[in-house]
Tab-separated table of C-alpha atoms in Angstrom:
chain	number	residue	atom	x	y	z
X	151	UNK	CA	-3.313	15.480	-17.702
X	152	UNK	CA	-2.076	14.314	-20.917
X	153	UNK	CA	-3.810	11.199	-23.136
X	154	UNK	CA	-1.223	8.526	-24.158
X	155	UNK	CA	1.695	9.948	-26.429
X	156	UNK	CA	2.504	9.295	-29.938
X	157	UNK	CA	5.338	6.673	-28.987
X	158	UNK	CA	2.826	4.931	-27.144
X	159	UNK	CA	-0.872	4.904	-28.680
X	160	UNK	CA	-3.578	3.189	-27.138
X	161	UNK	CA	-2.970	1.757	-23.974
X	162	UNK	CA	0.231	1.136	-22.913
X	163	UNK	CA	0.247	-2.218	-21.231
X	164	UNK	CA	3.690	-2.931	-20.805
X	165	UNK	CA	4.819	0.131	-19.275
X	166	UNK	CA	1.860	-0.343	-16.724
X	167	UNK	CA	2.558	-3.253	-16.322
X	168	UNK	CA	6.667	-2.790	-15.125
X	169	UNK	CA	5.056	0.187	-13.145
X	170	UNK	CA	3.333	-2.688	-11.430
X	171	UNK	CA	6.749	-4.933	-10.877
X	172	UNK	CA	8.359	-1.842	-9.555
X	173	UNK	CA	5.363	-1.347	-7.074
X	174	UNK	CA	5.877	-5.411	-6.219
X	175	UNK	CA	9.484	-4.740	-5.384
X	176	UNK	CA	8.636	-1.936	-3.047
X	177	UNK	CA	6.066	-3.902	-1.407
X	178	UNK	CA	8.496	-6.828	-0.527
X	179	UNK	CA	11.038	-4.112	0.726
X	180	UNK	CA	8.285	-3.074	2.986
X	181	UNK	CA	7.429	-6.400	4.803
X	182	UNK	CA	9.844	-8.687	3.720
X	183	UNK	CA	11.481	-8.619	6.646
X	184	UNK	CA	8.364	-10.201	8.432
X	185	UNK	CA	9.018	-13.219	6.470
X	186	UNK	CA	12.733	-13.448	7.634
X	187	UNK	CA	11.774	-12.687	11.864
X	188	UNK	CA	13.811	-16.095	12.691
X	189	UNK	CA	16.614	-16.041	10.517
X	190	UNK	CA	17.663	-12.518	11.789
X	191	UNK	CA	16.696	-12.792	14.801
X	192	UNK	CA	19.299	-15.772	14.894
X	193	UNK	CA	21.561	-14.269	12.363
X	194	UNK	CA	21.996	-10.864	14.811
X	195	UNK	CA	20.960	-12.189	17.999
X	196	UNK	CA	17.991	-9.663	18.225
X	197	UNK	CA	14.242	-10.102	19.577
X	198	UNK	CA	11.473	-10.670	17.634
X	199	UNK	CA	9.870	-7.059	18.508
X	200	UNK	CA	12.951	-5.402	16.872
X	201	UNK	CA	12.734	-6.923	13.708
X	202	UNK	CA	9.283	-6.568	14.196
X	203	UNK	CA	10.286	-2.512	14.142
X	204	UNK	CA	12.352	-2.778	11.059
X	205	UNK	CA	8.772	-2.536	9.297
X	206	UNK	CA	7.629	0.237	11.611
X	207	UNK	CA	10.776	2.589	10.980
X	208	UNK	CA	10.868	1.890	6.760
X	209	UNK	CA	7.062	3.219	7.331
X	210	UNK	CA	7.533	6.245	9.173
X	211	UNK	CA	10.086	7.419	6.551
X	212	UNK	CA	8.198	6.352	3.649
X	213	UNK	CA	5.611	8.595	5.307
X	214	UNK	CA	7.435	11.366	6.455
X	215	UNK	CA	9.669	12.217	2.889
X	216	UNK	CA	7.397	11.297	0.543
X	217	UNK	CA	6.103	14.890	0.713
X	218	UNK	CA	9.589	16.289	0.844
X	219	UNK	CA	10.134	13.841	-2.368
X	220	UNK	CA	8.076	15.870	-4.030
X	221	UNK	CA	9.883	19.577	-3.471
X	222	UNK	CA	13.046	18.147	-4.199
X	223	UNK	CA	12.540	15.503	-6.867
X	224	UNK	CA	8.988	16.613	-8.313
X	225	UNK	CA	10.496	18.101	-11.591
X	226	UNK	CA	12.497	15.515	-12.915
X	227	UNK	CA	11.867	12.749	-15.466
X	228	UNK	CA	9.269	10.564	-13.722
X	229	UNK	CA	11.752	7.523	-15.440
X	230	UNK	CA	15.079	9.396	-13.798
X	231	UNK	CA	13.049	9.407	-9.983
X	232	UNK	CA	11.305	6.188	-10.422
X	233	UNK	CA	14.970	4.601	-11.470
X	234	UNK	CA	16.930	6.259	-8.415
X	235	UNK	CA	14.539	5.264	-5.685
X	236	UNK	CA	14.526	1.735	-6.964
X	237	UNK	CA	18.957	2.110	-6.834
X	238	UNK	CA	18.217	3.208	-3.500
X	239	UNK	CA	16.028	0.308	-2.197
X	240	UNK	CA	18.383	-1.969	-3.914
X	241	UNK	CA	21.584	-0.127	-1.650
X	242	UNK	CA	19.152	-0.439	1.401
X	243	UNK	CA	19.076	-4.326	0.342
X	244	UNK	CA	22.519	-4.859	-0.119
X	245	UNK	CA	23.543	-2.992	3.031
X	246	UNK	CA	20.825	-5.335	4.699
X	247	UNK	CA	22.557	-8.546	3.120
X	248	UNK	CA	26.076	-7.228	4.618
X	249	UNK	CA	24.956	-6.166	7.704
X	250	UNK	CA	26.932	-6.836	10.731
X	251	UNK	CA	24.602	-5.960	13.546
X	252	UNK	CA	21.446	-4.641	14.175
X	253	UNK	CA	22.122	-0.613	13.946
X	254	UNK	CA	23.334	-0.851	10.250
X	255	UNK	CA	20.359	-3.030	9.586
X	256	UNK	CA	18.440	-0.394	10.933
X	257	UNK	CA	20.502	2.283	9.028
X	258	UNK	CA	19.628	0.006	5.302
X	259	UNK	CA	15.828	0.672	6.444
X	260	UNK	CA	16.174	4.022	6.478
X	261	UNK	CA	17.523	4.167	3.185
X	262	UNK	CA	14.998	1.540	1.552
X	263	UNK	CA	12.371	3.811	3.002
X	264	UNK	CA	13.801	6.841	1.543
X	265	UNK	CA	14.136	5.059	-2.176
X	266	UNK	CA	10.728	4.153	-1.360
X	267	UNK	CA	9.665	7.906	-1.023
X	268	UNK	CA	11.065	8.643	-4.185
X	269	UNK	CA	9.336	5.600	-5.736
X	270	UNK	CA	6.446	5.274	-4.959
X	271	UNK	CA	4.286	8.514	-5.507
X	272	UNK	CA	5.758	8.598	-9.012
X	273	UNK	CA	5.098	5.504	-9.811
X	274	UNK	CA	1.199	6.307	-9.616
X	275	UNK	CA	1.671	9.719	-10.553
X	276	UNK	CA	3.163	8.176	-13.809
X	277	UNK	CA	0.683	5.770	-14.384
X	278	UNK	CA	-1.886	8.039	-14.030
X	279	UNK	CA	-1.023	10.097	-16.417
X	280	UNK	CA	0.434	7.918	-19.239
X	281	UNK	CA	-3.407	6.937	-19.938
X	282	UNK	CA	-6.440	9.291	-21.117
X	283	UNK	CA	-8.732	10.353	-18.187
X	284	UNK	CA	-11.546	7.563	-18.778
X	285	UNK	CA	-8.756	4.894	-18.629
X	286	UNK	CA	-7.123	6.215	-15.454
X	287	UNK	CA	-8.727	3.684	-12.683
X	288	UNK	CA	-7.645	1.095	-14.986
X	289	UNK	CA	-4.007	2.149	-15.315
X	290	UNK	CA	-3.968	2.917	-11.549
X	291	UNK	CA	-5.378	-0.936	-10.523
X	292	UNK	CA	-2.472	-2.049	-12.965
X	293	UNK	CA	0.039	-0.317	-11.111
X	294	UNK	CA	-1.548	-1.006	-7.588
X	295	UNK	CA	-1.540	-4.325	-8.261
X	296	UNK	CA	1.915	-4.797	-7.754
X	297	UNK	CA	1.459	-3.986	-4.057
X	298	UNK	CA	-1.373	-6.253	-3.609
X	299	UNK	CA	0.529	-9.010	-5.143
X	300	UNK	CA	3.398	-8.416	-2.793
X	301	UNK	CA	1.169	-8.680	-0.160
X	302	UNK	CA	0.176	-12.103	-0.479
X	303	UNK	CA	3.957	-13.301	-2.080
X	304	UNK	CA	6.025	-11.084	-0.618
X	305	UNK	CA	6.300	-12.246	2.694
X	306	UNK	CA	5.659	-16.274	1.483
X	307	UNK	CA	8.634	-15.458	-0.894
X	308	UNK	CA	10.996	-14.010	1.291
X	309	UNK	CA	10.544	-16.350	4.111
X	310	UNK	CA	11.081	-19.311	1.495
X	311	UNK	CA	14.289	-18.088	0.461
X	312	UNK	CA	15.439	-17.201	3.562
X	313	UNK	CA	14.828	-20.615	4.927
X	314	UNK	CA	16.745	-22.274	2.206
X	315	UNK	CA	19.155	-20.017	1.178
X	316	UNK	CA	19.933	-17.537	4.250
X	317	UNK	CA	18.291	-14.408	4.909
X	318	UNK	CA	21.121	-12.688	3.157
X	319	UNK	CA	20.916	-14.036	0.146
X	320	UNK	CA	17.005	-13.480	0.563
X	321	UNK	CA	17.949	-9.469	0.683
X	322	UNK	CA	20.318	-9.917	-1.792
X	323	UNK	CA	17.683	-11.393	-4.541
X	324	UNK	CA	15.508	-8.614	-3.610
X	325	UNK	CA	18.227	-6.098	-4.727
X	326	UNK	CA	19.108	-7.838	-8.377
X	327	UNK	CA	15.467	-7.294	-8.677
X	328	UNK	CA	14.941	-3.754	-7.768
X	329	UNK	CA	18.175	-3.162	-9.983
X	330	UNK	CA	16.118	-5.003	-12.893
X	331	UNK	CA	12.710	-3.109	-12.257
X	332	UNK	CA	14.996	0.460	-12.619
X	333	UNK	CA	16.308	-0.566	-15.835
X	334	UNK	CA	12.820	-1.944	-17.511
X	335	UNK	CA	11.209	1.348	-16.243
X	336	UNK	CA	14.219	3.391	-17.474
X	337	UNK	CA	13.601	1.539	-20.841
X	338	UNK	CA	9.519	1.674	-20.935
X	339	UNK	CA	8.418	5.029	-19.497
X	340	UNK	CA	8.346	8.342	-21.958
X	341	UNK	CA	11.207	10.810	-21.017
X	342	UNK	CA	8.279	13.304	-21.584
X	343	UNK	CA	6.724	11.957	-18.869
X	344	UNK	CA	7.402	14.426	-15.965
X	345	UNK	CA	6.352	16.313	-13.269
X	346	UNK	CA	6.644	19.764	-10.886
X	347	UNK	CA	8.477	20.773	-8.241
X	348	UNK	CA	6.299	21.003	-5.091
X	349	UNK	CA	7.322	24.124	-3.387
X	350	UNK	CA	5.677	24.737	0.651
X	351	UNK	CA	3.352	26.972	-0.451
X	352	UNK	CA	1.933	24.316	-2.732
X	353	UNK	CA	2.243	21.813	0.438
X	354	UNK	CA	0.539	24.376	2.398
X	355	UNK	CA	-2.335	25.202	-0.052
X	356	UNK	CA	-2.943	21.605	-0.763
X	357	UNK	CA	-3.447	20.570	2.490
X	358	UNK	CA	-6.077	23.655	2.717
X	359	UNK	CA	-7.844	22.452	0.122
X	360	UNK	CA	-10.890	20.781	1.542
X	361	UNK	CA	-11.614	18.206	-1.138
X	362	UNK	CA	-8.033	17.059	-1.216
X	363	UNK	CA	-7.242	17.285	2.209
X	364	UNK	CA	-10.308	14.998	3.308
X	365	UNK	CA	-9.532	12.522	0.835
X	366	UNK	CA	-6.269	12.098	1.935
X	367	UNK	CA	-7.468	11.640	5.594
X	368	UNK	CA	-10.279	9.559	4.838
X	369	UNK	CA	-7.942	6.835	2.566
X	370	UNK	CA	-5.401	7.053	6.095
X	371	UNK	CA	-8.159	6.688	8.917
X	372	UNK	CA	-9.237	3.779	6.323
X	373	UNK	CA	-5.968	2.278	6.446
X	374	UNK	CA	-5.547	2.577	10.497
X	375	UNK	CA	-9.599	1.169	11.227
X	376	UNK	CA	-8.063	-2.072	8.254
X	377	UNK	CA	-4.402	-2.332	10.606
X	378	UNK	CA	-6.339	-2.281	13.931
X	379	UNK	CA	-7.340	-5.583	12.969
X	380	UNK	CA	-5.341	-6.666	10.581
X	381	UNK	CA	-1.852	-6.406	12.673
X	382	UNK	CA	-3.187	-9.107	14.914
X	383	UNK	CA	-5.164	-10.875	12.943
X	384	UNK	CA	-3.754	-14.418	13.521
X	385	UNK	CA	-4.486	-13.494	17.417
X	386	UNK	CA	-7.724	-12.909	16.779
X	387	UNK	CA	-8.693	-15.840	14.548
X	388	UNK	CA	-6.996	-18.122	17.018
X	389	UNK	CA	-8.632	-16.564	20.453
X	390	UNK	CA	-11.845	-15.352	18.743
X	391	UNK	CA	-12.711	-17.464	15.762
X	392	UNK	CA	-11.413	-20.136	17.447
X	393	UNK	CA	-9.528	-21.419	14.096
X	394	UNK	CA	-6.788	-24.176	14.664
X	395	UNK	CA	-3.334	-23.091	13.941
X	396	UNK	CA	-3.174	-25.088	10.857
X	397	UNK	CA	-5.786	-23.045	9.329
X	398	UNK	CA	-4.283	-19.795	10.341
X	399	UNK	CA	-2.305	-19.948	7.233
X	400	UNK	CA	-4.988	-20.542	4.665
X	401	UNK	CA	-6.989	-17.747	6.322
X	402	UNK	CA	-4.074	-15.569	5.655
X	403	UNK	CA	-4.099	-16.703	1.755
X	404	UNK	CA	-7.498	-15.736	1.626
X	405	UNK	CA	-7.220	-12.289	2.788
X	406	UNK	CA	-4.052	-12.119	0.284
X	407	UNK	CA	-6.996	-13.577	-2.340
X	408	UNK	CA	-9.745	-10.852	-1.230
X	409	UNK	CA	-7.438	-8.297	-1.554
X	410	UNK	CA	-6.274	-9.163	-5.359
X	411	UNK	CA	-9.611	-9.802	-6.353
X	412	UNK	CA	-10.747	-6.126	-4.886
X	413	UNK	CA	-8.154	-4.811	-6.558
X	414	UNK	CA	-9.235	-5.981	-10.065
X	415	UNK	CA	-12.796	-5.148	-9.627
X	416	UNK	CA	-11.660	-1.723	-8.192
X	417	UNK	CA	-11.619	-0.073	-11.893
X	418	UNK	CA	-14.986	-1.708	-13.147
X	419	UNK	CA	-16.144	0.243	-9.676
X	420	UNK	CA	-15.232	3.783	-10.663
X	421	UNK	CA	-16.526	2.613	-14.018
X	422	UNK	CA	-19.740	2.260	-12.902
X	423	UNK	CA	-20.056	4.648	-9.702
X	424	UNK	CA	-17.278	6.993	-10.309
X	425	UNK	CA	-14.206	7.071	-8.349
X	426	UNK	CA	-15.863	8.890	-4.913
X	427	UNK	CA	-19.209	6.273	-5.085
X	428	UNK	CA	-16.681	3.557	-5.600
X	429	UNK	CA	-14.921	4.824	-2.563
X	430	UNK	CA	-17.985	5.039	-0.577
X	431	UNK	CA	-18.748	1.714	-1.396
X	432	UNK	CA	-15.667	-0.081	-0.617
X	433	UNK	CA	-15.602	1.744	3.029
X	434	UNK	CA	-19.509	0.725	3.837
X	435	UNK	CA	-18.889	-3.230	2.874
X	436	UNK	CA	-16.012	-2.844	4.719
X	437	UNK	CA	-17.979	-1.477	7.944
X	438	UNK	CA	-20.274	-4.308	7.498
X	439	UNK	CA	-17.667	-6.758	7.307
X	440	UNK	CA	-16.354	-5.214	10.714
X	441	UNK	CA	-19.628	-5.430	12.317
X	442	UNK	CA	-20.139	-9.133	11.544
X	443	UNK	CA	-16.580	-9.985	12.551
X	444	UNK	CA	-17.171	-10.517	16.329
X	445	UNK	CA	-20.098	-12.952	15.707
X	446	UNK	CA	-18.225	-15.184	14.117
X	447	UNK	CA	-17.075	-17.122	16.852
X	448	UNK	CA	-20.741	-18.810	16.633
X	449	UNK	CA	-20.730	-19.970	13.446
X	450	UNK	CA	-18.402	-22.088	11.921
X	451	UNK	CA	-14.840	-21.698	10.921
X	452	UNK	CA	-15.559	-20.925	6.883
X	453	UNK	CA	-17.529	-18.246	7.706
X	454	UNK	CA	-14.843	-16.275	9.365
X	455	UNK	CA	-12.593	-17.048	6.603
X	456	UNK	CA	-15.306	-15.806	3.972
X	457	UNK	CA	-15.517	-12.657	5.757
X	458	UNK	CA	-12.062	-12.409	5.794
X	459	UNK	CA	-12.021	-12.814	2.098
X	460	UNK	CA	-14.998	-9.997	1.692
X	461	UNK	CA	-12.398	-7.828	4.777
X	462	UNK	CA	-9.787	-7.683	2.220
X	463	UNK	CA	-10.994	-7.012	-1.319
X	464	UNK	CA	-13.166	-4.196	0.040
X	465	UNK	CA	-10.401	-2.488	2.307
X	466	UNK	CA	-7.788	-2.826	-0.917
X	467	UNK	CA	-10.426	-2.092	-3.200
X	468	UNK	CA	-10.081	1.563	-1.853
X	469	UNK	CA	-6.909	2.638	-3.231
X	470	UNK	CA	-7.816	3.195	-6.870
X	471	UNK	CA	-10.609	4.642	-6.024
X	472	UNK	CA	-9.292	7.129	-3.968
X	473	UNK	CA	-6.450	7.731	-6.092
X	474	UNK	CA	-8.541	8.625	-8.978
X	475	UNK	CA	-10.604	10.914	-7.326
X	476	UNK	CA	-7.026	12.802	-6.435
X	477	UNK	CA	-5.814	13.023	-9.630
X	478	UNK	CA	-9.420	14.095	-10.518
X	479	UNK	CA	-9.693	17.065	-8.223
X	480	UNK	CA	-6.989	18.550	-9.052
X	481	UNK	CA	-4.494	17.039	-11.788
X	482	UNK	CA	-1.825	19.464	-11.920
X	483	UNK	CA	-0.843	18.877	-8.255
X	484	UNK	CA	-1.586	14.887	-8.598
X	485	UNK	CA	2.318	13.940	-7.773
X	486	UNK	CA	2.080	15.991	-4.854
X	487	UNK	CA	-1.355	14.788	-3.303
X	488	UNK	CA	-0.482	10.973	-4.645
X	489	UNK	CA	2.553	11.509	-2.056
X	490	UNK	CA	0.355	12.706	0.838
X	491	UNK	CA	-1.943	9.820	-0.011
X	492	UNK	CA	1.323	7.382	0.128
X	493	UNK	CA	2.134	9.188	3.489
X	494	UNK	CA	-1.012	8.736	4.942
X	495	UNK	CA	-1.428	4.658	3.879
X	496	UNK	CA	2.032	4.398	5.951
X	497	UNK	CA	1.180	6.200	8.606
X	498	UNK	CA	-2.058	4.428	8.888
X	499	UNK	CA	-0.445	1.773	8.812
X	500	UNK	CA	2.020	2.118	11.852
X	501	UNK	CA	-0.881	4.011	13.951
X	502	UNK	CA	-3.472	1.004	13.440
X	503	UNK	CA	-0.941	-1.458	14.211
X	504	UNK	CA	-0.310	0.741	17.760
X	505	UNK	CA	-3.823	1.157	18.301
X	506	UNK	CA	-4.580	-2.409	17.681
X	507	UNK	CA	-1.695	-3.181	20.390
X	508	UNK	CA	-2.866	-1.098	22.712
X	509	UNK	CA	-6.661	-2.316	22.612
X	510	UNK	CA	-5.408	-5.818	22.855
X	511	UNK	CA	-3.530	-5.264	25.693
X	512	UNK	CA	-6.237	-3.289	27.197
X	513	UNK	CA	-9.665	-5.166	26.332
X	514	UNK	CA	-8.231	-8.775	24.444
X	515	UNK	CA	-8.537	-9.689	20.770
X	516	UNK	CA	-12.368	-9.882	20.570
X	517	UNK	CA	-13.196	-5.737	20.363
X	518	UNK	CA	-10.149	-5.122	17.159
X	519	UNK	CA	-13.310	-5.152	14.986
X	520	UNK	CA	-15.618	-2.748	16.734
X	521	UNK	CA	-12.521	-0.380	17.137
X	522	UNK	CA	-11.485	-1.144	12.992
X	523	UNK	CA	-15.245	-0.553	12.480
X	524	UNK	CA	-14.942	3.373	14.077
X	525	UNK	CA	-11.961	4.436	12.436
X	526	UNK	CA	-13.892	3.009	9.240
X	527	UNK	CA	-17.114	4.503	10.218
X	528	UNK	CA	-15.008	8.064	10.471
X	529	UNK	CA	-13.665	7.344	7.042
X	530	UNK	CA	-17.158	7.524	5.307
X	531	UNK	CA	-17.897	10.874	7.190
X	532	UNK	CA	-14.935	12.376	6.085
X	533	UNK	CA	-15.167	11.157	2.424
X	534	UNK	CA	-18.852	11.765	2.120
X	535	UNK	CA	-18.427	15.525	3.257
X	536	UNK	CA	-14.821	16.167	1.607
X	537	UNK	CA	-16.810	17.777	-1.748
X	538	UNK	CA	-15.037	19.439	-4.494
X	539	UNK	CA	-15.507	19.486	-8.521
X	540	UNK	CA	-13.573	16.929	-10.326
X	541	UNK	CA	-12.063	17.590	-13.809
X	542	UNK	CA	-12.931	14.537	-16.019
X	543	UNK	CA	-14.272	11.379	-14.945
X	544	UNK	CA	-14.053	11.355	-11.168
């Protein structure tokens, strides 16, 4: 871990803050295509379940190479990586605009999720350390942000333009702006900023280490007890909360709100409770949160939307958190845990939105919160007992 260089003193804003952008871009690249469902459904004459999957298959191989990113890729210029997985997403978008049928749009995924491999660890590996150790949670909301935002625009944005100008053009735009993002990072990050190759025996011994190993774990069973709610959450406020359809939409806002706002407040957190009692403390409102869910029904419709609200900036609140504790426990190995972290979001991700399928199907809409509440519940118990000395602030 290195403080801020001598071509960038103090805090370096601007870099952070294009860090951030690139993050945004990778975030719409993600779920953008839940924006577009009837435009390519129409477009390719596909169901709604396979473009559904088009977000399920970039996530499995975000969450598969990230790792592998790291072996190959780990050594270079953080810049040189950062700027070829954003060329990569911005192929993957272009192939997507020229697409024909539904197999090569499937094949662009694959690509966008490998640029997205290559992106994304480095991204917070960079960011974390481009700033001294007591400015790290800062750095890393900055950065983090950009996926937040992208959340709560990214699908809004991408549906807009595919309505008015074709979801082709909507892929396209998303390409001239990954192609911008590579050049500002090219332009703003230190060449000096770089990393090491992850070999298997570093794989191997990192995912022995206790600490890191739990941490990692915890932040994914987090991320599957958020998605086993979350992927049907317009079910549930429309069968359970018993919200009309027209305020489905500002519900969803909300949660995009929530989740901003828990971002922000994420670094004054590990200011004040360090980056593990910040974690802790984002995973127990979120439990309560859970628990309160399923009475909501009874009381009346702003309630459910409030909790929704409190839902979101708690369950996003966890990221900075957690990734400061990573880079905390062991900083010379921070690209390659930050990847396994990345991994395990994803793959939380794609198993929560299965599990919260296959509840629904099994028991209806009203237990998703007692089943998000377990996986949360399992979180805290694996955070809580993960141990291990941090260097620095943790």
């Amino acid at each position: 871990m290195s403080a801020p260089s001598s071509q960038h003193p103090g805090f370096p804003r601007v870099a952070l803050f294009a860090l951030g952008g690139a993050y945004f871009v990778l975030g719409c690249a993600s779920l953008g295509a839940v924006g577009m469902v009837e435009e390519i459904q129409a477009g390719l004459g596909v169901s709604a379940a396979a473009v559904a999957s088009l977000v399920t298959v970039f996530s499995v191989v975000y969450a598969l190479t990230a790792p592998a990113a790291q072996a190959v890729a780990g050594h270079l210029r953080r810049r040189a990586a950062i700027a070829g997985g954003l060329t990569a997403i911005a192929a993957g978008c272009v192939i997507s605009a020229a697409a024909p049928s539904y197999p090569v749009l499937i094949a662009a995924r694959l690509l966008m999720g490998l640029g997205a491999a290559m992106t994304g660890p480095f991204l917070t590996a960079a960011a974390a350390t481009l700033v001294a150790p007591e400015d790290r949670a800062r750095a890393l909301a900055m950065v983090f942000g950009g996926v937040t935002a992208s959340s709560v625009l990214g699908v809004p944005l991408a549906s807009f333009l595919a309505q008015t100008l074709g979801w082709r053009w909507a892929w396209g735009a998303l390409a001239l702006a990954a192609v911008i993002c590579a050049v500002v990072v090219w332009q703003l990050l230190p060449a000096a900023n770089k990393g090491s190759r992850a070999s298997i025996a570093t794989l191997m011994a990192v995912l022995r280490n206790r600490p890191l190993a739990m941490t990692v774990a915890a932040c994914g069973v987090s991320v599957v007890g958020m998605f086993s709610t979350y992927a049907l959450i317009a079910v549930w406020l429309a069968e359970v909360g018993r919200l009309e359809a027209s305020m489905i939409p500002p519900a969803l806002f909300m949660f995009g709100f929530g989740g901003i706002a828990g971002n922000i407040f994420a670094a004054r957190a590990v200011s004040a409770m360090g980056a593990r009692g910040a974690a802790i403390a984002s995973m127990v409102t979120t439990l309560l949160v859970m628990l309160c869910l399923p009475f909501a029904a009874d009381w009346p419709a702003w309630t459910a939307i409030a909790l929704m609200t409190l839902w979101a900036g708690s369950g996003m609140m966890i990221m900075v958190p957690v990734q400061s504790l990573l880079v905390a426990l062991d900083p010379e190995r921070a690209s390659l845990t930050l990847a396994l972290n990345s991994s395990a979001v994803y793959l939380g991700m794609a198993v929560g939105a299965t599990v919260a399928g296959a509840v629904y199907e099994a028991f209806g809409p009203a237990v998703l919160p007692f089943c998000s509440a377990a996986m949360v519940l399992a979180a805290i118990g694996l955070l809580v007992f993960s141990g291990g000395r941090v260097v620095g602030r943790d």
